[in-house]
Coordinates of C-alpha atoms in Angstrom, one line a residue:
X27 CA -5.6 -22.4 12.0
X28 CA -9.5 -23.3 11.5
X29 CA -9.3 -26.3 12.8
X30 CA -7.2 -24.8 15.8
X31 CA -10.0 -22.2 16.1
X32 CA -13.1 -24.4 15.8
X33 CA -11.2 -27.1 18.4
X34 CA -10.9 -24.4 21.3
X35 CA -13.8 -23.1 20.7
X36 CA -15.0 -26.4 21.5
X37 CA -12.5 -26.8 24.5
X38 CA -13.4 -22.9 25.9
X39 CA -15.9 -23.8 28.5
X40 CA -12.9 -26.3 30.1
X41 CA -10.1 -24.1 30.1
X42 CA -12.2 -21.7 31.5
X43 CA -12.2 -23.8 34.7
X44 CA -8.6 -24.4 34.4
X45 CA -7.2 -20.7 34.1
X46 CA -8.9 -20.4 37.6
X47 CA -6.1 -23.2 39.0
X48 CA -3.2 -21.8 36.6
X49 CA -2.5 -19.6 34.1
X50 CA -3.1 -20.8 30.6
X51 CA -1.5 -18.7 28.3
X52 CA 2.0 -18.2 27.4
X53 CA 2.0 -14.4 27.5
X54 CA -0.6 -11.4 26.1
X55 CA -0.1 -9.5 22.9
X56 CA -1.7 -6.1 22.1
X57 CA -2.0 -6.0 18.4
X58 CA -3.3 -2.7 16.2
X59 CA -3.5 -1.3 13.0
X60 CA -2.1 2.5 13.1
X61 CA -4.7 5.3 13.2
X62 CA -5.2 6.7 10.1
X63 CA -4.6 2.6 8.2
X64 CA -7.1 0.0 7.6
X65 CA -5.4 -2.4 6.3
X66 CA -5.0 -5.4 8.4
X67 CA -4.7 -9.1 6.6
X68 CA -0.9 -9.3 8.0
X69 CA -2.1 -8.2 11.0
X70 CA -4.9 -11.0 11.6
X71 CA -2.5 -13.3 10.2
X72 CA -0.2 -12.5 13.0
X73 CA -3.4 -13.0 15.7
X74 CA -4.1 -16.1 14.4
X75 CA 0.0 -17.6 14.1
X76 CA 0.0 -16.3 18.1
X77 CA -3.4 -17.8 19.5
X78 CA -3.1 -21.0 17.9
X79 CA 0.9 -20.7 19.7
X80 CA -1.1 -20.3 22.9
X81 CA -0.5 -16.3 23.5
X82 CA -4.0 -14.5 24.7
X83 CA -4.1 -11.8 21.6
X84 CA -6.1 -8.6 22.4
X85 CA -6.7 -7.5 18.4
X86 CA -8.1 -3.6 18.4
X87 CA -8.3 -3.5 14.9
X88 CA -8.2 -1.1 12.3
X89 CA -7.2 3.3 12.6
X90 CA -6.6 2.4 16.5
X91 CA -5.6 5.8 18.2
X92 CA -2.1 6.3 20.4
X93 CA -4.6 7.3 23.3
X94 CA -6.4 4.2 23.3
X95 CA -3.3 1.8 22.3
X96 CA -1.6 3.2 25.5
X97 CA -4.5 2.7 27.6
X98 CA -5.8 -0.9 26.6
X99 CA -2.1 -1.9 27.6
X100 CA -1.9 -0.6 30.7
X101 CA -5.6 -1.9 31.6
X102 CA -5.0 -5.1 30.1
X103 CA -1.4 -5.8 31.4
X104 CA -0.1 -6.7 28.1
X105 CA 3.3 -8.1 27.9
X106 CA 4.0 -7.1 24.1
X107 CA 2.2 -4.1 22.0
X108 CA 2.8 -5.2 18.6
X109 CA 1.8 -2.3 15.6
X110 CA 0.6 -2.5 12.0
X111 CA 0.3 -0.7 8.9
X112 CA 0.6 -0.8 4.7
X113 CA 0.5 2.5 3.8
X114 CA 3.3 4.9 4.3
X115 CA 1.8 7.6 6.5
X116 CA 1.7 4.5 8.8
X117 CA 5.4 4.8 9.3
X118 CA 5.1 8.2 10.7
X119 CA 2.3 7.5 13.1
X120 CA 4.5 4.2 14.0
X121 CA 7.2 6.9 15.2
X122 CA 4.6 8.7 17.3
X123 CA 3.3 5.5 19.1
X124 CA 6.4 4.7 20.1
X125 CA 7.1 8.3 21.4
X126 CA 4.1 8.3 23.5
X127 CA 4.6 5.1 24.8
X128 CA 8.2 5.9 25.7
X129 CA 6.2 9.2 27.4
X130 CA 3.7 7.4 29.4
X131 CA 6.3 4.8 30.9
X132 CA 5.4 2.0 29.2
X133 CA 8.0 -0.9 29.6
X134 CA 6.7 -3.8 27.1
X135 CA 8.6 -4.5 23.7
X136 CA 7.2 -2.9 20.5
X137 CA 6.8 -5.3 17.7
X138 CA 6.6 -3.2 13.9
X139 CA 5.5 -5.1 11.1
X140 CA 3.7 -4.8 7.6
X141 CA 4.4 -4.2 3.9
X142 CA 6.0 -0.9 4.1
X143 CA 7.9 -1.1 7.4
X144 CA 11.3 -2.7 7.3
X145 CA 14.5 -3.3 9.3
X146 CA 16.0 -0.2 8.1
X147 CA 13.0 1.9 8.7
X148 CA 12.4 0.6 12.3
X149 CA 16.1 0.7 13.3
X150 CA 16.3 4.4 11.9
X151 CA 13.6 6.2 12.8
X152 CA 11.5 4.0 15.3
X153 CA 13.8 2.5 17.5
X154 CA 15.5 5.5 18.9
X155 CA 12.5 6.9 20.4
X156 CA 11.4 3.6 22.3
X157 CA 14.4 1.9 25.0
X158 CA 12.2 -0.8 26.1
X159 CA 13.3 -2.1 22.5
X160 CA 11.9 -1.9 18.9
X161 CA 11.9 -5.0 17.0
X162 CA 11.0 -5.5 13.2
X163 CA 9.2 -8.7 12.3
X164 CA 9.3 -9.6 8.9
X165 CA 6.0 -11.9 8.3
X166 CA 3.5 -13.4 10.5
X167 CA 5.6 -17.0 10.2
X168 CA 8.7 -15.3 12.5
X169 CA 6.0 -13.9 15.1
X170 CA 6.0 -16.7 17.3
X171 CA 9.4 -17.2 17.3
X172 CA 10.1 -13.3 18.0
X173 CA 6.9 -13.1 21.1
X174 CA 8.5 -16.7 22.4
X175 CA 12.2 -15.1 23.3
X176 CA 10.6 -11.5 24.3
X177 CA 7.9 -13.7 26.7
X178 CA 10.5 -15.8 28.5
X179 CA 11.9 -14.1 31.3
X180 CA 15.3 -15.6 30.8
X181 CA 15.8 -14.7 27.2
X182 CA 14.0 -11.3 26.8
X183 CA 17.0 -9.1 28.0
X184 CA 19.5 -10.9 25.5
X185 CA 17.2 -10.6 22.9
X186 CA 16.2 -6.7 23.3
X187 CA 20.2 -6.3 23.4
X188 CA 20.8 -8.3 20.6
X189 CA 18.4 -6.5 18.1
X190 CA 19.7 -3.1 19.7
X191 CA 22.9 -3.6 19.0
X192 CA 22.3 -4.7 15.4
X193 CA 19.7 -1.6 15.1
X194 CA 22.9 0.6 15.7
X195 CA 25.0 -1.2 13.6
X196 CA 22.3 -0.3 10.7
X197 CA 22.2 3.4 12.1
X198 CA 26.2 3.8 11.7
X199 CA 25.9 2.3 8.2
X200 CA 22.8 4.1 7.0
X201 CA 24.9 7.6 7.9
X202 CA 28.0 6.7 6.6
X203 CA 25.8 5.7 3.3
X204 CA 24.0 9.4 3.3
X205 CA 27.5 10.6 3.4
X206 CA 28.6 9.3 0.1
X207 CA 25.3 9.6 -2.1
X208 CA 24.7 13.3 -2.0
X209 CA 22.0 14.6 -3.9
X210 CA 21.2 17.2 -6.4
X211 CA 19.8 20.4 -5.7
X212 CA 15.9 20.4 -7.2
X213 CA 17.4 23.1 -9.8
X214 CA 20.2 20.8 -11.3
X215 CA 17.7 18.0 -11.1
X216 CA 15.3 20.1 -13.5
X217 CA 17.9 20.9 -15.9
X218 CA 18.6 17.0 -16.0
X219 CA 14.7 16.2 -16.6
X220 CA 13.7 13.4 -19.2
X221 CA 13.7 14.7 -22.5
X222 CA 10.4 13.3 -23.8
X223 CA 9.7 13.0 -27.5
X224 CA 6.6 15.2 -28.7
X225 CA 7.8 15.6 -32.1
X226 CA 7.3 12.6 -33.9
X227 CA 4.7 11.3 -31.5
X228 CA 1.4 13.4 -31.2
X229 CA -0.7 12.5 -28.0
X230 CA -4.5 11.1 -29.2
X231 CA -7.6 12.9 -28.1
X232 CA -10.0 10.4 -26.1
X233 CA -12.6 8.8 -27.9
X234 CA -14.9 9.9 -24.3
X235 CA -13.3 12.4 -22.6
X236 CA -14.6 13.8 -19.0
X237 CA -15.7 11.5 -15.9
X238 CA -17.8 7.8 -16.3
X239 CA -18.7 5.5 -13.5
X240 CA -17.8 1.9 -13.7
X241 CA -19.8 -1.4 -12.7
X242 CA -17.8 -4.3 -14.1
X243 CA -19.2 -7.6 -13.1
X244 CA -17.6 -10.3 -11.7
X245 CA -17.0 -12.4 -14.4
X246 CA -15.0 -9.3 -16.3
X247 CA -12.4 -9.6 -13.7
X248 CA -12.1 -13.0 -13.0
X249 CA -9.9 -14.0 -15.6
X250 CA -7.4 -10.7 -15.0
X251 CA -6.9 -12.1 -11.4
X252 CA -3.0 -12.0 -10.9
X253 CA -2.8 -15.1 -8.4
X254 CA 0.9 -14.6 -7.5
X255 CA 0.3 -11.5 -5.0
X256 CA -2.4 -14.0 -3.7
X257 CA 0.0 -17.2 -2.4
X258 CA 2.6 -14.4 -0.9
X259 CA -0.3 -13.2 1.7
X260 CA -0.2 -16.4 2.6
X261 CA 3.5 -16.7 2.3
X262 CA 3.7 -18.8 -0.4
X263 CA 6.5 -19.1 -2.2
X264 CA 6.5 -18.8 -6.0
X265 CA 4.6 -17.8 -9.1
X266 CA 1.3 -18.4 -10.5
X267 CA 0.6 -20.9 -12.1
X268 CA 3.9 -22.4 -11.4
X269 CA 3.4 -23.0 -8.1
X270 CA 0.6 -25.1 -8.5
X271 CA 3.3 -27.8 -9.3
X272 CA 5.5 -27.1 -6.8
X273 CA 7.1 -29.9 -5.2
X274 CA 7.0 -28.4 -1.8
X275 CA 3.8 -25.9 -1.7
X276 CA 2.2 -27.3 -4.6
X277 CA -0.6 -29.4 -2.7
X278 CA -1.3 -26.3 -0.3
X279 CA -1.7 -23.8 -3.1
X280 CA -4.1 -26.0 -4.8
X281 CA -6.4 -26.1 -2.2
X282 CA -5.9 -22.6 -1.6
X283 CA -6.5 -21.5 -5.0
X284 CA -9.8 -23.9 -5.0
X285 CA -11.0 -22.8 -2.1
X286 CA -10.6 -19.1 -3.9
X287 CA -12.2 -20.0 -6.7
X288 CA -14.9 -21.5 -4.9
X289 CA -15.7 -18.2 -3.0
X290 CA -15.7 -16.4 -6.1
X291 CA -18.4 -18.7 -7.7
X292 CA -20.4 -17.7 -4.4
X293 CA -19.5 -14.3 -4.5
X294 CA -21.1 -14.1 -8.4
X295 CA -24.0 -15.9 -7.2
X296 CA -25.2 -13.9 -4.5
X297 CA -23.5 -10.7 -5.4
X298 CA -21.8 -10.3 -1.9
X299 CA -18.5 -9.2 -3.8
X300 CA -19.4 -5.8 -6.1
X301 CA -16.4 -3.9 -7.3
X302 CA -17.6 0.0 -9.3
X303 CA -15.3 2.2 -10.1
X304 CA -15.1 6.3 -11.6
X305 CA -12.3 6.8 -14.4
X306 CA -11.8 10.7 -16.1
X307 CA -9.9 11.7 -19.0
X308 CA -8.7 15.6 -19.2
X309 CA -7.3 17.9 -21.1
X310 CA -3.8 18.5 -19.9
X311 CA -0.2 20.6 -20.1
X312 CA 2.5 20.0 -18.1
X313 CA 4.1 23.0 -16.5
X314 CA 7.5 23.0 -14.3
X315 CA 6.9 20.2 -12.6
X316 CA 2.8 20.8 -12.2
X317 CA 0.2 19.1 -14.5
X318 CA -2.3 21.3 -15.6
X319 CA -6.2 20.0 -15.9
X320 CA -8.0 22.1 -18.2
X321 CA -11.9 22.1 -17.6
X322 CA -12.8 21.6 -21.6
X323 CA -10.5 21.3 -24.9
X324 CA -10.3 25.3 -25.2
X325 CA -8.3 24.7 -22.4
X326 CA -9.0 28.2 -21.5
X327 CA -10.1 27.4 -17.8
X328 CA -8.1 25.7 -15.4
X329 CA -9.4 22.9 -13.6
X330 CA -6.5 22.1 -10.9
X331 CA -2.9 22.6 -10.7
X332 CA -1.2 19.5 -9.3
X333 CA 2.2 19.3 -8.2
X334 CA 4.8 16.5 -8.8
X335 CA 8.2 15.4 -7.1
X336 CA 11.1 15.0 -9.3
X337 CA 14.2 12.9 -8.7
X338 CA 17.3 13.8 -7.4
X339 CA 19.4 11.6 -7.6
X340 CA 23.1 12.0 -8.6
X341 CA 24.1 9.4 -11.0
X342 CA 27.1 8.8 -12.8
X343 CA 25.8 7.2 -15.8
X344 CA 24.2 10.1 -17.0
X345 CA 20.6 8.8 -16.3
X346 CA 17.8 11.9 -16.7
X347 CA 16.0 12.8 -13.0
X348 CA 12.9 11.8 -13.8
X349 CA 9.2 13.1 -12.7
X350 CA 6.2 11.7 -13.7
X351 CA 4.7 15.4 -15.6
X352 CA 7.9 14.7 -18.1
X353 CA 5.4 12.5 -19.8
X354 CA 2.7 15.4 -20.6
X355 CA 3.3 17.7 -23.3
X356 CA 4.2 21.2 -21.8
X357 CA 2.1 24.6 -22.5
X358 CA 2.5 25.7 -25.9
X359 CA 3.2 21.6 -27.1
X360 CA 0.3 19.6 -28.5
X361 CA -2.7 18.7 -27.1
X362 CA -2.1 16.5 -24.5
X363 CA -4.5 14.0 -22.0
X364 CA -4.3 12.8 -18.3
X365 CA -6.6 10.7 -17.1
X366 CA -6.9 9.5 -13.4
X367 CA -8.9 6.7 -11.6
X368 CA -11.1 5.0 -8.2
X369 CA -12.0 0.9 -8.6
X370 CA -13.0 -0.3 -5.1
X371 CA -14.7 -4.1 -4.6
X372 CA -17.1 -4.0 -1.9
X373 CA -18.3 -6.3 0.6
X374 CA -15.1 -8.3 1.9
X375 CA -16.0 -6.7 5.5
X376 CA -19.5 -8.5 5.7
X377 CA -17.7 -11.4 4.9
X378 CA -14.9 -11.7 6.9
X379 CA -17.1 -10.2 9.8
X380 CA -19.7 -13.3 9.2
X381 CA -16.7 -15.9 9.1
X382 CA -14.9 -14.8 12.4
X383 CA -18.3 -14.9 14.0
X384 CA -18.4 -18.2 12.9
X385 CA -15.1 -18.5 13.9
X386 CA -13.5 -19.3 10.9
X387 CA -10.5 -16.8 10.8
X388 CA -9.0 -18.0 7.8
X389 CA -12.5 -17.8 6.0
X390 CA -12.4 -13.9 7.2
X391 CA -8.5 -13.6 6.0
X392 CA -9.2 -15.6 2.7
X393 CA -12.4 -13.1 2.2
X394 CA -10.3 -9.7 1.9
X395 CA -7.4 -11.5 0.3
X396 CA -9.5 -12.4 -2.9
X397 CA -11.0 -9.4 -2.2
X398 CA -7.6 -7.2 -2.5
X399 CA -7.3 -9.5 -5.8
X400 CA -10.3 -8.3 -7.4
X401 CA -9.4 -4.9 -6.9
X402 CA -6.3 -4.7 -8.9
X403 CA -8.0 -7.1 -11.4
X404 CA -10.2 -4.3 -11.8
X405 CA -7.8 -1.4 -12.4
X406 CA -6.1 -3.8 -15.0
X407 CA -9.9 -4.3 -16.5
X408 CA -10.5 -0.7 -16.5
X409 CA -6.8 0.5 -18.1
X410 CA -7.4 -2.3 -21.0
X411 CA -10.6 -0.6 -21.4
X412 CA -9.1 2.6 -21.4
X413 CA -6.2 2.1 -23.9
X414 CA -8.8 -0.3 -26.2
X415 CA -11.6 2.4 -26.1
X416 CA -11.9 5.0 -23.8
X417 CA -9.2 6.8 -24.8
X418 CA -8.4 4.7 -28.0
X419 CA -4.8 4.6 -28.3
X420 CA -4.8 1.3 -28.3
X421 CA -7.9 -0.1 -30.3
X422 CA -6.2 -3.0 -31.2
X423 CA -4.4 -4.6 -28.5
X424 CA -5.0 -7.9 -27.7
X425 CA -2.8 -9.1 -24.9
X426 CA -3.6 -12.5 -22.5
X427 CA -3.3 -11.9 -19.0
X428 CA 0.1 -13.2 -18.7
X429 CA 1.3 -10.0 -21.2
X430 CA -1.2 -7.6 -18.8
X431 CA 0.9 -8.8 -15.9
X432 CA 4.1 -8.1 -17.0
X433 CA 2.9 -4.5 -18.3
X434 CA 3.6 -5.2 -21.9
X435 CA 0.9 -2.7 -22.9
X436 CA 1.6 1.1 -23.5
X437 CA 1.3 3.9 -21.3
X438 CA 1.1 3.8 -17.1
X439 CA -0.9 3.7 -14.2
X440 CA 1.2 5.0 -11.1
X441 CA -0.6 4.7 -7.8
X442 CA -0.6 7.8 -5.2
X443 CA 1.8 6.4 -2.3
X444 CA 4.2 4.2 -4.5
X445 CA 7.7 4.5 -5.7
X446 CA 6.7 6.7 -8.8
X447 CA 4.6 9.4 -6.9
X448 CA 4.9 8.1 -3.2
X449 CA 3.0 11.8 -2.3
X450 CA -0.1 10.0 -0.7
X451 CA -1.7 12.9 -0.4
X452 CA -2.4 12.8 -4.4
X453 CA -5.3 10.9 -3.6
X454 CA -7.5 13.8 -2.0
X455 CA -6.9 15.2 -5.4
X456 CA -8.0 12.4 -7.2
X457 CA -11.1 11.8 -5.2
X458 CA -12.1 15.4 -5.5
X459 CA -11.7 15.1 -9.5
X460 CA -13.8 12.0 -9.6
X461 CA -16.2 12.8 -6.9
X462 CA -15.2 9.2 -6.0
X463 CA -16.6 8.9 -2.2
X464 CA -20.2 9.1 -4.6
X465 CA -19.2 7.8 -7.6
X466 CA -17.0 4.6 -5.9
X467 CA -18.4 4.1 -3.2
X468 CA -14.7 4.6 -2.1
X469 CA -13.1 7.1 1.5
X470 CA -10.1 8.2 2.5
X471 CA -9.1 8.3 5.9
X472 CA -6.9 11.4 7.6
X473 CA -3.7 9.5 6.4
X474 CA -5.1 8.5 3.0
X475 CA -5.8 5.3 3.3
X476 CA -8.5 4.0 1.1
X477 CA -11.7 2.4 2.2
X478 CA -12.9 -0.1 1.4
X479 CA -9.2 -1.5 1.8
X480 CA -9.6 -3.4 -1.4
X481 CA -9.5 -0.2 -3.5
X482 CA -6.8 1.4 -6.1
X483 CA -6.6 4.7 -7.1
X484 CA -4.1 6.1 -10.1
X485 CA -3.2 8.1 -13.0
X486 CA -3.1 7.3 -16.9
X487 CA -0.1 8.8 -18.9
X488 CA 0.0 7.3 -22.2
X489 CA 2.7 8.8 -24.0
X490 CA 4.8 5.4 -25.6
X491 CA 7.6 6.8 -23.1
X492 CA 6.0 6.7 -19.9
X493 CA 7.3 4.0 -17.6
X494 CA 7.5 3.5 -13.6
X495 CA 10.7 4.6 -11.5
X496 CA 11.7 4.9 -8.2
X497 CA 11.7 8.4 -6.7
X498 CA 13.9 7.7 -4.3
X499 CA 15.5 10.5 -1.5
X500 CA 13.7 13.8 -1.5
X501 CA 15.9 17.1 -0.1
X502 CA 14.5 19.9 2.1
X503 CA 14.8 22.2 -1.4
X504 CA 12.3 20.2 -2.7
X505 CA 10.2 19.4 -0.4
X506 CA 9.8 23.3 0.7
X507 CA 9.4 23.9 -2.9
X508 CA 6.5 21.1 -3.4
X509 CA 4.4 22.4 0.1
X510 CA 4.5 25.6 -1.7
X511 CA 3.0 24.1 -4.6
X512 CA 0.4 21.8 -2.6
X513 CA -0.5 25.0 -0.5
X514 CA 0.4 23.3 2.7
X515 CA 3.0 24.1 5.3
X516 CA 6.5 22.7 4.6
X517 CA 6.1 20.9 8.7
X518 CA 2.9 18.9 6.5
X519 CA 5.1 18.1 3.4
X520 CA 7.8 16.7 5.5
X521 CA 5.2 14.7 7.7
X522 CA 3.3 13.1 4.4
X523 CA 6.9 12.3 2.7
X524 CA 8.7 11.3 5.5
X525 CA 9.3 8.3 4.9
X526 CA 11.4 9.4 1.2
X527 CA 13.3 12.5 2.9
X528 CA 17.4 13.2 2.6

């Protein structure tokens, strides 16, 4: 793809002078990142797999608006709008784009893709709304294939048709799956909560409790890099290091890795990568299914009251319907401790704005990929540090990266938006707690997304019990039941869980 890039660039003034005898590209592609998302690696990715495939890509970038998506395809007489997005509010904006386009008359193909969407997703809740046809594309290396049938004029039909009639085929069997796996009503689900064991195990007080900003430097995170994420951007198959020896990929993930590596060492140099971060450590009770934050250890005034989902699930094997607040001592129990966190690594914008000027796409892609890296390296620095000293419950562990990786550590840190607490909006609270927009350096956008994109945001439970699950379907009992608790309408609740409801 750079040499691709730099070679047209090169050849530009020519085919200039050509386009005026006959059209040069093969078709034009309208690609965005939903409003309210800024993450967009897949998505440039995508632009680069299509230009260097001769397609004219019009990229709007990051939290585009329906308004101005609709309008720059019209104006620009695009023949494919294709849409973008990692977090899962995304997926519910996604549904609205393709409403309003189906409203304004709009007669070009919709391409979904990114880490959250999938076939299911698009087939159930997108694709109804959108007859001109809804297709899913998995990663940036079926693009072409996808925009070449939908381009052609003689294979565009068959091909809508085709996904159509698979889309319904996933419809009937998504309903028919509903039907048989009923779920509990959020009362039996309660009574089936993990029974958590503060008995024998006594929660430790925090060596520093309260709120503490964060600077590590470059060469703390380094060597906490999980690389494996890393060679998937680029679709990559296999784990780190392992894949270094890889018969087939091997060769290209050792450049890739060097070339990494190299951009770290400038990156330390001239500080143009900075991650800082804000961690706090409360007083806490679970309950129901709220956490309580004390303000101070007389616990006498109450800092927030936070709501959590629960499972609800029916299984047959006796499994307990989990919530994440099970793993907090409840009023009247022992002194118990939450803690909650904000890393975000600055900078990977300059760079990757400096590198497509230059343009060197993959230097811009490879810029907020490392970048994306660093971040989580730094929420696995900052939990050590937590468990080591911090809090303390830990003061002697003394795990390589390999054992940080696979989580062999006690206590969790689940994420605001993933299968644990997919409730996105957890972050607002978390930002408010930390003051992290001053503290971080870190925003959220109206749907929650974090900027800078390379940030992570979390909660510590440290009880030797906790562990990550899946939350899985929510019903309309609980979700009316957790807007009450949130203080929002039950019309918001469903909007910011939409993607989890029965």
């Amino acid at each position: 793809a750079r040499v691709m890039k730099r070679a047209v660039a090169v050849l530009e003034p020519y085919l200039e002078k050509e386009k005026r005898a006959a059209a040069s590209a093969q078709g034009r592609i309208l690609l965005a990142t939903v409003k309210g998302d800024v993450h967009d690696i897949g998505k440039n990715i995508v632009g680069v797999v299509l230009g260097c495939n001769n397609y004219e890509v019009i990229d709007l970038g990051v939290m585009v608006p329906v308004d101005r998506i609709i309008a720059e395809a019209k104006a620009r007489a695009v023949d494919i709008v294709g849409l973008s997005g990692l977090i899962t509010p995304s997926l519910s904006e996604m549904v609205h784009v393709a409403q309003e386009m189906q409203r304004a008359g709009l007669e070009v193909p919709l391409l979904i893709g990114g880490a959250t969407t999938s076939r299911m997703h698009t087939a159930v809740k997108i694709a109804p709304f959108y007859a001109p046809g809804v297709i899913h594309v998995l990663d940036a290396s079926r693009a072409a294939g996808v925009v070449g049938q939908l381009i052609n004029p003689a294979t565009r039909t068959a091909a809508v048709a085709r996904v159509q009639a698979e889309y319904e085929q996933v419809r009937r069997e998504r309903a028919g799956a509903q039907e048989r796996k009923q779920l509990l009503g959020l009362a039996e689900a309660r009574a089936q909560a993990q029974a958590v064991d503060f008995v024998t195990h006594r929660p430790e007080r925090p060596a520093r409790p309260g709120v503490h900003r964060v600077t590590p430097a470059l060469a703390d995170l380094r060597p906490l890099i999980d690389w494996t994420p890393f060679f998937h951007t680029w679709r990559l198959p296999g784990r780190y290091p392992g894949i270094l020896e890889d018969p087939e990929v091997g060769g290209e993930a050792r450049r890739l890795l060097g070339e990494a590596e190299a951009l770290l060492d400038r990156c330390a140099a001239d500080r143009s990568l900075a991650a800082r971060g804000v961690l706090g450590l409360w007083p806490a009770a679970r309950d129901g299914d709220d956490l309580l934050l004390y303000a101070d250890e007389t616990r006498t005034a109450l800092l927030r009251r936070l709501p959590f989902l629960r499972q609800q699930r029916r299984s047959h094997g006796g499994r307990p319907n989990c919530s994440l607040v099970d793993f907090v001592a409840p009023v009247g129990g022992p002194a118990d401790w939450v803690g909650a966190f904000v890393v975000s690594v600055h900078g990977a914008q300059a760079l990757a704005t400096a590198a497509e000027t230059a343009g060197d796409d993959y230097a811009a892609i490879l810029a907020k990929a490392v970048a994306d890296r660093l971040a989580e390296a730094s929420a696995e620095w900052l939990h050590r540090e937590v468990r080591r000293s911090w809090w303390g419950y830990a003061p002697d562990e003394d795990l390589d990266n390999a054992a940080l990786i696979a989580e062999e550590y006690r206590g969790i840190r689940p994420a605001p938006g993933y299968p644990a607490c997919p409730e996105h909006l957890a972050k607002r609270w978390i930002f408010a707690l930390l003051d992290a927009e001053a503290a971080a350096g870190a925003a959220l956008t109206e749907n929650c997304a974090m900027t800078p994109a390379a940030s992570v945001a979390g909660w510590y439970f440290a009880h030797p019990e906790a562990r990550y699950f899946g939350m899985g379907r929510l019903g309309r009992d609980q979700v009316a039941d957790w807007a009450a608790r949130a203080g929002i309408t039950e019309d918001e609740a469903a909007r910011w869980l939409a993607p989890h409801l029965d």
